[in-house]
Amino acid sequence: MASYLKHIPQVAGVELSLAGEHTLTANLVVVKRVRAKVHFVNGEYGLTDFNAIKGHVPNGVPVALTISGKGIIHRTTTNGPSSDNDADLLRHVLPNAKPDDFYLQQTPLEGGKMLSVARRKLVDDILAQIDTQGLVLLSVGLGPFAVDLFKDYLCNADMESLTLGRHRFALQQGVFTGYDFLPQEATPWAKRVDIANEQLNERLVPAFATAFQTISDLSFAQLPIARTLAKSVDYRQQLAFKRSGIALMALFLLLLLGNALSFMHYTEKVADFAGSDALTIQREIDALRQQTAAREELLGGLWHAETPRWGMAYMADRIADSLPEGIMLDELAVYPRDEAMSRRQRRPVHTPSAMRIKGTCKDMPLLNGWIKQVRMLAFCQAVEIEEYGFDGRGGVGAFTLYLTLEP
């Protein structure tokens, strides 16, 4: 019960990359927690204003923010000042700076720490914009250092550097020892990475790591901004209060239900309904028959009456084996659901002898060449491009193929 009242069900991780006073790029990830597991829900990259950020954050979902780019200074230190006082540490980064003009964040690293500094006005202006959008802010951090939690998935002991979008980390024996924020023109082609059974674009990794640590209640480096910490505590208390009310109501209804069931049980014991017992049993049998018929009808829409000639695993394996470099698959659906027919008949309807494939490619000739290879597969009767669109921002084409299978 205590764990249920405490944890936050969804969090949006937002990474702001600053390029100037009024120029920013935001990457956003929404994660969901179910009991002790955290799942990636969706993500967006390349957002250019706070209105766009607001539009991709689900209603009522709080935000964990991290800021990188122009105006943020990072210094790695192993032999810094003996004092942990913010003023002493700030002078280690900016010798002539006034502590009242800057925010300082300390990120522990193995063998030292990362000192991150930003002007208070820069951060406060961003927080004011987020408040204007009506978003609940749980934490504010500087830099992408939350990804340290997933470094075992992203790198190995032989790597000397790790690049995630515009972030480059220096490595020594698998440990972060330095950091650089790359210019836009030096950013390599974004690739997909696997993190704990979650696959996502590398540009979303810092936002995902920030959201993951926040929703998992893990401690991580963030700015000690009093008003943000206070809002985070208030949000958690309101969430716990609301859930406690729901839990008490559910308990009350459960007691009422138990009381009603007990009353019905003893009423049936006393009354003599021998004649009606057979009628009740017959009604239950009829209801079970109707349920069985409905399930058989559903299965009839999913499968042929006869055993399919080709196994699903075999077809998926052959398609994956033919896939050239430069094409990435996002979805492969065998016997895909017909949404229009399902809505009309108010039940799931699936298209037999068909397969739908969604993915992305670098150029159209590469896609056409792969389609020709797929047409040569033994189980493929026909292949059609159902939909194609070019994403100018990401530089890739998104396609949907529709395969008709041999009977």
Tab-separated table of C-alpha atoms in Angstrom:
chain	number	residue	atom	x	y	z
A	1	MET	CA	0.000	0.000	0.000
A	2	ALA	CA	2.821	2.404	0.898
A	3	SER	CA	4.544	1.745	-2.427
A	4	TYR	CA	1.278	2.292	-4.311
A	5	LEU	CA	0.720	5.663	-2.640
A	6	LYS	CA	4.298	6.813	-3.236
A	7	HIS	CA	5.245	6.057	-6.826
A	8	ILE	CA	4.413	8.286	-9.816
A	9	PRO	CA	2.753	6.373	-12.692
A	10	GLN	CA	4.137	8.461	-15.612
A	11	VAL	CA	6.925	11.022	-16.076
A	12	ALA	CA	8.011	13.034	-19.120
A	13	GLY	CA	11.780	13.503	-19.409
A	14	VAL	CA	12.725	16.654	-21.340
A	15	GLU	CA	16.226	17.587	-22.519
A	16	LEU	CA	16.712	21.197	-23.658
A	17	SER	CA	19.699	21.917	-25.902
A	18	LEU	CA	20.349	25.670	-25.991
A	19	ALA	CA	21.872	27.246	-29.101
A	20	GLY	CA	21.248	30.913	-28.238
A	21	GLU	CA	19.169	33.248	-26.104
A	22	HIS	CA	15.915	32.383	-27.886
A	23	THR	CA	16.921	29.217	-29.770
A	24	LEU	CA	16.481	25.740	-28.345
A	25	THR	CA	15.913	22.148	-29.352
A	26	ALA	CA	14.005	19.782	-27.079
A	27	ASN	CA	13.983	15.991	-26.964
A	28	LEU	CA	11.123	14.445	-24.994
A	29	VAL	CA	10.428	10.949	-23.651
A	30	VAL	CA	7.392	9.666	-21.736
A	31	VAL	CA	7.939	6.642	-19.467
A	32	LYS	CA	5.397	4.618	-17.513
A	33	ARG	CA	5.874	2.634	-14.336
A	34	VAL	CA	3.920	-0.578	-13.711
A	35	ARG	CA	4.761	-1.995	-10.283
A	36	ALA	CA	8.570	-2.367	-10.304
A	37	LYS	CA	9.056	-2.031	-14.089
A	38	VAL	CA	9.562	1.141	-16.123
A	39	HIS	CA	8.504	1.126	-19.792
A	40	PHE	CA	9.239	3.511	-22.677
A	41	VAL	CA	5.890	4.894	-23.929
A	42	ASN	CA	6.864	7.325	-26.709
A	43	GLY	CA	9.411	9.970	-27.617
A	44	GLU	CA	9.869	13.060	-29.787
A	45	TYR	CA	13.026	14.895	-30.823
A	46	GLY	CA	13.673	18.200	-32.545
A	47	LEU	CA	10.953	20.241	-30.787
A	48	THR	CA	11.741	23.951	-31.093
A	49	ASP	CA	9.513	25.762	-28.575
A	50	PHE	CA	7.742	25.332	-25.248
A	51	ASN	CA	4.313	25.093	-26.882
A	52	ALA	CA	5.485	21.999	-28.764
A	53	ILE	CA	6.808	20.522	-25.518
A	54	LYS	CA	3.451	21.121	-23.836
A	55	GLY	CA	1.655	19.466	-26.748
A	56	HIS	CA	3.601	16.214	-26.328
A	57	VAL	CA	3.286	15.945	-22.531
A	58	PRO	CA	0.098	14.024	-21.571
A	59	ASN	CA	-2.328	15.868	-19.293
A	60	GLY	CA	-1.392	15.618	-15.637
A	61	VAL	CA	2.040	14.061	-16.303
A	62	PRO	CA	4.929	15.814	-14.464
A	63	VAL	CA	8.230	16.755	-16.107
A	64	ALA	CA	11.870	16.015	-15.240
A	65	LEU	CA	14.075	18.590	-17.012
A	66	THR	CA	17.746	18.616	-17.982
A	67	ILE	CA	19.489	21.535	-19.743
A	68	SER	CA	22.556	21.396	-22.009
A	69	GLY	CA	24.258	23.563	-24.612
A	70	LYS	CA	25.213	27.226	-24.790
A	71	GLY	CA	25.496	28.929	-21.410
A	72	ILE	CA	26.222	25.713	-19.468
A	73	ILE	CA	29.806	25.114	-18.290
A	74	HIS	CA	31.061	21.676	-17.232
A	75	ARG	CA	34.371	20.904	-15.501
A	76	THR	CA	35.675	17.511	-14.437
A	77	THR	CA	37.732	17.586	-11.256
A	78	THR	CA	39.579	14.916	-9.291
A	79	ASN	CA	41.652	17.221	-7.092
A	80	GLY	CA	39.260	20.105	-6.554
A	81	PRO	CA	38.924	22.330	-3.487
A	82	SER	CA	38.890	20.489	-0.184
A	83	SER	CA	35.625	22.214	0.780
A	84	ASP	CA	32.243	21.116	-0.600
A	85	ASN	CA	30.911	24.656	-0.215
A	86	ASP	CA	29.218	25.869	-3.426
A	87	ALA	CA	31.112	29.174	-3.375
A	88	ASP	CA	34.499	27.413	-3.213
A	89	LEU	CA	33.522	24.980	-5.940
A	90	LEU	CA	32.200	27.801	-8.147
A	91	ARG	CA	35.521	29.648	-7.887
A	92	HIS	CA	37.192	26.436	-9.041
A	93	VAL	CA	35.203	26.752	-12.327
A	94	LEU	CA	34.820	30.573	-12.613
A	95	PRO	CA	37.381	32.295	-10.362
A	96	ASN	CA	35.747	35.761	-10.402
A	97	ALA	CA	32.075	34.676	-10.374
A	98	LYS	CA	29.544	35.828	-7.782
A	99	PRO	CA	27.754	32.850	-6.160
A	100	ASP	CA	24.428	34.715	-6.196
A	101	ASP	CA	24.537	34.935	-10.012
A	102	PHE	CA	25.002	31.225	-10.761
A	103	TYR	CA	23.537	27.793	-10.096
A	104	LEU	CA	26.028	25.001	-9.358
A	105	GLN	CA	25.407	21.265	-9.750
A	106	GLN	CA	27.717	18.517	-8.490
A	107	THR	CA	27.593	15.152	-10.274
A	108	PRO	CA	29.571	12.353	-8.564
A	109	LEU	CA	31.794	10.360	-10.911
A	110	GLU	CA	34.139	7.498	-10.137
A	111	GLY	CA	37.334	9.126	-8.866
A	112	GLY	CA	35.974	12.682	-8.881
A	113	LYS	CA	32.999	14.827	-9.772
A	114	MET	CA	31.557	16.891	-12.602
A	115	LEU	CA	30.886	20.550	-11.756
A	116	SER	CA	28.148	22.138	-13.896
A	117	VAL	CA	27.481	25.889	-13.794
A	118	ALA	CA	24.719	28.056	-15.334
A	119	ARG	CA	23.552	31.619	-14.795
A	120	ARG	CA	20.530	31.886	-12.531
A	121	LYS	CA	18.752	34.172	-14.996
A	122	LEU	CA	19.115	31.605	-17.800
A	123	VAL	CA	17.626	28.791	-15.713
A	124	ASP	CA	14.945	30.974	-14.091
A	125	ASP	CA	13.728	32.196	-17.502
A	126	ILE	CA	13.343	28.580	-18.646
A	127	LEU	CA	11.440	27.657	-15.474
A	128	ALA	CA	9.142	30.647	-15.985
A	129	GLN	CA	8.338	29.431	-19.520
A	130	ILE	CA	7.510	25.972	-18.177
A	131	ASP	CA	5.296	27.477	-15.456
A	132	THR	CA	3.474	29.463	-18.155
A	133	GLN	CA	2.643	26.184	-19.931
A	134	GLY	CA	1.117	24.805	-16.706
A	135	LEU	CA	3.567	21.897	-16.464
A	136	VAL	CA	4.515	20.358	-13.099
A	137	LEU	CA	8.309	20.278	-12.757
A	138	LEU	CA	9.781	17.567	-10.499
A	139	SER	CA	13.505	18.227	-11.043
A	140	VAL	CA	15.972	20.408	-12.970
A	141	GLY	CA	19.466	19.256	-13.899
A	142	LEU	CA	22.416	20.445	-15.981
A	143	GLY	CA	23.932	18.162	-18.588
A	144	PRO	CA	23.160	14.622	-19.783
A	145	PHE	CA	24.930	12.856	-16.917
A	146	ALA	CA	21.899	10.762	-15.949
A	147	VAL	CA	23.003	8.390	-18.752
A	148	ASP	CA	25.788	7.210	-16.404
A	149	LEU	CA	23.135	4.837	-15.022
A	150	PHE	CA	23.038	2.995	-18.391
A	151	LYS	CA	26.714	3.116	-19.339
A	152	ASP	CA	26.994	-0.697	-19.115
A	153	TYR	CA	24.432	-0.936	-21.944
A	154	LEU	CA	26.047	1.797	-24.044
A	155	CYS	CA	29.789	1.175	-23.874
A	156	ASN	CA	32.494	-1.307	-22.952
A	157	ALA	CA	35.918	-1.092	-21.324
A	158	ASP	CA	37.736	-0.779	-24.698
A	159	MET	CA	35.901	2.362	-25.850
A	160	GLU	CA	37.638	5.735	-25.513
A	161	SER	CA	34.531	7.837	-26.152
A	162	LEU	CA	30.751	7.581	-26.379
A	163	THR	CA	28.619	9.849	-28.595
A	164	LEU	CA	24.867	10.286	-28.103
A	165	GLY	CA	23.510	12.917	-30.474
A	166	ARG	CA	25.401	16.142	-29.616
A	167	HIS	CA	26.895	14.701	-26.410
A	168	ARG	CA	30.364	13.142	-26.397
A	169	PHE	CA	31.684	11.489	-23.226
A	170	ALA	CA	35.351	10.684	-22.708
A	171	LEU	CA	35.851	7.171	-21.318
A	172	GLN	CA	38.589	5.365	-19.489
A	173	GLN	CA	38.008	1.684	-18.724
A	174	GLY	CA	34.236	2.160	-19.056
A	175	VAL	CA	34.127	5.201	-16.720
A	176	PHE	CA	33.113	8.746	-17.746
A	177	THR	CA	36.118	11.050	-17.392
A	178	GLY	CA	35.117	14.060	-19.521
A	179	TYR	CA	32.335	15.632	-21.577
A	180	ASP	CA	31.911	17.835	-24.685
A	181	PHE	CA	28.790	19.354	-26.281
A	182	LEU	CA	29.231	18.986	-30.051
A	183	PRO	CA	28.203	21.637	-32.607
A	184	GLN	CA	25.210	20.807	-34.768
A	185	GLU	CA	27.291	20.249	-37.893
A	186	ALA	CA	29.500	17.724	-36.074
A	187	THR	CA	26.567	15.602	-34.952
A	188	PRO	CA	26.771	12.102	-36.489
A	189	TRP	CA	23.841	10.174	-37.956
A	190	ALA	CA	21.582	9.160	-35.066
A	191	LYS	CA	21.411	5.410	-34.469
A	192	ARG	CA	19.133	3.218	-32.420
A	193	VAL	CA	20.314	1.814	-29.102
A	194	ASP	CA	19.028	-0.954	-26.835
A	195	ILE	CA	18.713	-0.168	-23.129
A	196	ALA	CA	17.265	-2.830	-20.824
A	197	ASN	CA	15.009	-4.301	-23.552
A	198	GLU	CA	13.927	-0.798	-24.673
A	199	GLN	CA	14.920	0.363	-28.203
A	200	LEU	CA	15.073	4.099	-28.862
A	201	ASN	CA	16.877	6.758	-30.891
A	202	GLU	CA	20.207	7.766	-29.321
A	203	ARG	CA	19.087	11.420	-29.230
A	204	LEU	CA	16.406	10.435	-26.704
A	205	VAL	CA	18.752	8.615	-24.299
A	206	PRO	CA	19.515	11.611	-21.965
A	207	ALA	CA	15.798	12.454	-21.648
A	208	PHE	CA	14.959	8.761	-21.095
A	209	ALA	CA	17.648	8.401	-18.402
A	210	THR	CA	16.395	11.513	-16.581
A	211	ALA	CA	12.778	10.310	-16.643
A	212	PHE	CA	13.816	6.777	-15.631
A	213	GLN	CA	15.711	7.921	-12.535
A	214	THR	CA	12.892	10.294	-11.535
A	215	ILE	CA	10.087	7.748	-11.843
A	216	SER	CA	12.221	5.080	-10.132
A	217	ASP	CA	12.918	7.385	-7.144
A	218	LEU	CA	16.676	7.016	-7.687
A	219	SER	CA	18.938	9.767	-6.397
A	220	PHE	CA	20.769	11.740	-9.099
A	221	ALA	CA	22.413	15.136	-9.534
A	222	GLN	CA	20.038	18.099	-9.892
A	223	LEU	CA	19.979	21.797	-9.097
A	224	PRO	CA	18.929	22.606	-5.523
A	225	ILE	CA	16.189	25.068	-6.541
A	226	ALA	CA	13.908	25.526	-3.552
A	227	ARG	CA	10.678	26.241	-5.432
A	228	THR	CA	11.132	23.237	-7.717
A	229	LEU	CA	11.810	20.929	-4.783
A	230	ALA	CA	8.744	22.306	-2.993
A	231	LYS	CA	6.523	21.716	-6.048
A	232	SER	CA	7.843	18.171	-6.331
A	233	VAL	CA	6.975	17.441	-2.690
A	234	ASP	CA	3.503	19.007	-3.101
A	235	TYR	CA	2.804	16.947	-6.220
A	236	ARG	CA	3.768	13.701	-4.487
A	237	GLN	CA	1.653	14.560	-1.433
A	238	GLN	CA	-1.373	15.388	-3.602
A	239	LEU	CA	-0.910	12.137	-5.507
A	240	ALA	CA	-0.671	10.138	-2.263
A	241	PHE	CA	-3.769	11.872	-0.840
A	242	LYS	CA	-5.798	11.166	-3.970
A	243	ARG	CA	-4.752	7.522	-4.029
A	244	SER	CA	-5.433	7.035	-0.335
A	245	GLY	CA	-8.990	8.295	-0.928
A	246	ILE	CA	-9.409	5.861	-3.830
A	247	ALA	CA	-8.009	3.010	-1.750
A	248	LEU	CA	-10.372	3.744	1.151
A	249	MET	CA	-13.337	3.951	-1.216
A	250	ALA	CA	-12.373	0.643	-2.821
A	251	LEU	CA	-12.061	-0.972	0.614
A	252	PHE	CA	-15.489	0.366	1.623
A	253	LEU	CA	-17.058	-0.941	-1.598
A	254	LEU	CA	-15.353	-4.302	-1.074
A	255	LEU	CA	-16.866	-4.577	2.392
A	256	LEU	CA	-20.309	-3.721	0.991
A	257	LEU	CA	-19.870	-6.316	-1.734
A	258	GLY	CA	-18.857	-8.958	0.822
A	259	ASN	CA	-21.871	-8.110	2.922
A	260	ALA	CA	-24.193	-8.378	-0.098
A	261	LEU	CA	-22.692	-11.707	-1.172
A	262	SER	CA	-23.068	-13.101	2.342
A	263	PHE	CA	-26.702	-11.984	2.452
A	264	MET	CA	-27.422	-13.561	-0.937
A	265	HIS	CA	-25.689	-16.790	0.090
A	266	TYR	CA	-27.712	-17.267	3.267
A	267	THR	CA	-30.923	-16.186	1.533
A	268	GLU	CA	-30.466	-18.949	-1.037
A	269	LYS	CA	-29.754	-21.432	1.776
A	270	VAL	CA	-33.033	-20.647	3.487
A	271	ALA	CA	-35.266	-20.398	0.418
A	272	ASP	CA	-36.425	-23.467	-1.419
A	273	PHE	CA	-35.531	-22.918	-5.035
A	274	ALA	CA	-35.156	-26.518	-6.084
A	275	GLY	CA	-37.330	-25.979	-9.142
A	276	SER	CA	-35.468	-22.905	-10.304
A	277	ASP	CA	-31.968	-24.396	-9.805
A	278	ALA	CA	-32.219	-26.360	-13.055
A	279	LEU	CA	-33.339	-23.223	-14.928
A	280	THR	CA	-30.387	-21.286	-13.499
A	281	ILE	CA	-27.948	-24.017	-14.546
A	282	GLN	CA	-29.422	-24.076	-18.054
A	283	ARG	CA	-29.003	-20.294	-18.340
A	284	GLU	CA	-25.369	-20.581	-17.315
A	285	ILE	CA	-24.821	-23.327	-19.914
A	286	ASP	CA	-26.393	-21.123	-22.609
A	287	ALA	CA	-24.187	-18.191	-21.582
A	288	LEU	CA	-21.058	-20.384	-21.800
A	289	ARG	CA	-22.091	-21.591	-25.256
A	290	GLN	CA	-22.495	-17.998	-26.444
A	291	GLN	CA	-19.066	-17.092	-25.076
A	292	THR	CA	-17.501	-20.118	-26.799
A	293	ALA	CA	-19.160	-19.221	-30.113
A	294	ALA	CA	-17.872	-15.649	-29.858
A	295	ARG	CA	-14.299	-16.860	-29.234
A	296	GLU	CA	-14.460	-19.282	-32.166
A	297	GLU	CA	-15.682	-16.446	-34.411
A	298	LEU	CA	-12.773	-14.267	-33.282
A	299	LEU	CA	-10.249	-17.047	-33.935
A	300	GLY	CA	-11.815	-17.589	-37.345
A	301	GLY	CA	-10.944	-13.986	-38.208
A	302	LEU	CA	-7.348	-14.466	-37.096
A	303	TRP	CA	-6.485	-17.807	-38.731
A	304	HIS	CA	-7.394	-19.952	-41.724
A	305	ALA	CA	-9.577	-22.942	-41.097
A	306	GLU	CA	-6.644	-25.063	-42.230
A	307	THR	CA	-3.129	-24.997	-40.820
A	308	PRO	CA	-1.069	-22.182	-42.488
A	309	ARG	CA	1.592	-23.431	-44.844
A	310	TRP	CA	4.222	-20.977	-43.573
A	311	GLY	CA	5.115	-20.459	-39.915
A	312	MET	CA	5.155	-16.898	-38.543
A	313	ALA	CA	8.664	-17.291	-37.127
A	314	TYR	CA	9.949	-18.605	-40.471
A	315	MET	CA	8.472	-15.679	-42.451
A	316	ALA	CA	9.792	-13.086	-39.977
A	317	ASP	CA	13.252	-14.707	-40.043
A	318	ARG	CA	13.416	-14.746	-43.849
A	319	ILE	CA	12.354	-11.089	-44.090
A	320	ALA	CA	14.926	-10.062	-41.468
A	321	ASP	CA	17.657	-12.026	-43.323
A	322	SER	CA	16.921	-10.132	-46.544
A	323	LEU	CA	17.037	-6.709	-44.849
A	324	PRO	CA	19.888	-4.540	-46.242
A	325	GLU	CA	21.910	-2.062	-44.192
A	326	GLY	CA	20.205	1.332	-44.195
A	327	ILE	CA	16.666	0.060	-43.639
A	328	MET	CA	15.287	-0.145	-40.086
A	329	LEU	CA	12.042	-2.012	-39.317
A	330	ASP	CA	9.681	-0.607	-36.671
A	331	GLU	CA	6.737	-3.016	-36.957
A	332	LEU	CA	5.998	-6.388	-38.538
A	333	ALA	CA	2.380	-7.496	-38.188
A	334	VAL	CA	1.210	-10.903	-39.444
A	335	TYR	CA	-2.544	-11.060	-40.085
A	336	PRO	CA	-2.847	-7.297	-39.344
A	337	ARG	CA	-5.956	-5.880	-37.776
A	338	ASP	CA	-8.449	-4.200	-40.140
A	339	GLU	CA	-9.348	-1.088	-38.145
A	340	ALA	CA	-12.249	0.052	-40.352
A	341	MET	CA	-13.908	-3.392	-40.419
A	342	SER	CA	-13.315	-3.816	-36.676
A	343	ARG	CA	-15.129	-0.551	-35.962
A	344	ARG	CA	-18.055	-1.462	-38.206
A	345	GLN	CA	-18.512	-4.929	-36.729
A	346	ARG	CA	-17.573	-3.865	-33.173
A	347	ARG	CA	-15.191	-6.766	-32.764
A	348	PRO	CA	-11.572	-7.487	-33.760
A	349	VAL	CA	-11.311	-8.330	-37.472
A	350	HIS	CA	-7.949	-9.403	-38.941
A	351	THR	CA	-6.854	-9.700	-42.568
A	352	PRO	CA	-5.853	-13.311	-43.389
A	353	SER	CA	-2.925	-14.179	-45.683
A	354	ALA	CA	-1.408	-10.725	-45.215
A	355	MET	CA	1.493	-9.028	-43.531
A	356	ARG	CA	2.120	-5.317	-42.801
A	357	ILE	CA	5.675	-3.956	-42.387
A	358	LYS	CA	6.544	-0.450	-41.170
A	359	GLY	CA	10.043	1.026	-41.070
A	360	THR	CA	12.448	3.735	-42.203
A	361	CYS	CA	15.057	3.929	-44.964
A	362	LYS	CA	17.790	6.291	-46.086
A	363	ASP	CA	16.678	6.520	-49.730
A	364	MET	CA	13.982	5.230	-52.090
A	365	PRO	CA	16.230	3.184	-54.459
A	366	LEU	CA	17.431	1.163	-51.483
A	367	LEU	CA	13.803	0.459	-50.515
A	368	ASN	CA	12.875	-0.534	-54.086
A	369	GLY	CA	15.801	-2.952	-54.239
A	370	TRP	CA	14.754	-4.589	-50.994
A	371	ILE	CA	11.123	-4.911	-52.179
A	372	LYS	CA	12.384	-6.855	-55.193
A	373	GLN	CA	14.201	-9.266	-52.867
A	374	VAL	CA	11.080	-9.718	-50.728
A	375	ARG	CA	8.974	-10.516	-53.817
A	376	MET	CA	11.327	-13.445	-54.527
A	377	LEU	CA	10.594	-15.094	-51.155
A	378	ALA	CA	8.633	-18.330	-51.503
A	379	PHE	CA	5.766	-17.315	-49.234
A	380	CYS	CA	5.285	-13.848	-50.813
A	381	GLN	CA	2.619	-13.489	-53.504
A	382	ALA	CA	2.698	-9.695	-53.868
A	383	VAL	CA	4.264	-6.623	-52.211
A	384	GLU	CA	2.816	-3.125	-52.339
A	385	ILE	CA	3.928	0.190	-50.838
A	386	GLU	CA	0.854	1.258	-48.886
A	387	GLU	CA	2.336	4.520	-47.573
A	388	TYR	CA	5.601	6.473	-47.896
A	389	GLY	CA	6.639	9.802	-46.416
A	390	PHE	CA	9.960	11.622	-46.130
A	391	ASP	CA	10.982	13.104	-42.770
A	392	GLY	CA	13.099	16.130	-43.686
A	393	ARG	CA	14.070	16.768	-40.096
A	394	GLY	CA	15.409	13.266	-39.518
A	395	GLY	CA	16.573	12.726	-43.097
A	396	VAL	CA	14.818	9.354	-43.477
A	397	GLY	CA	11.821	8.005	-45.335
A	398	ALA	CA	9.044	6.270	-43.412
A	399	PHE	CA	7.263	3.488	-45.311
A	400	THR	CA	4.475	0.949	-44.890
A	401	LEU	CA	4.540	-2.239	-46.982
A	402	TYR	CA	1.586	-4.596	-47.475
A	403	LEU	CA	2.443	-8.237	-48.306
A	404	THR	CA	-0.021	-10.768	-49.701
A	405	LEU	CA	1.052	-14.293	-48.672
A	406	GLU	CA	0.876	-17.421	-50.771
A	407	PRO	CA	-1.952	-19.683	-49.554
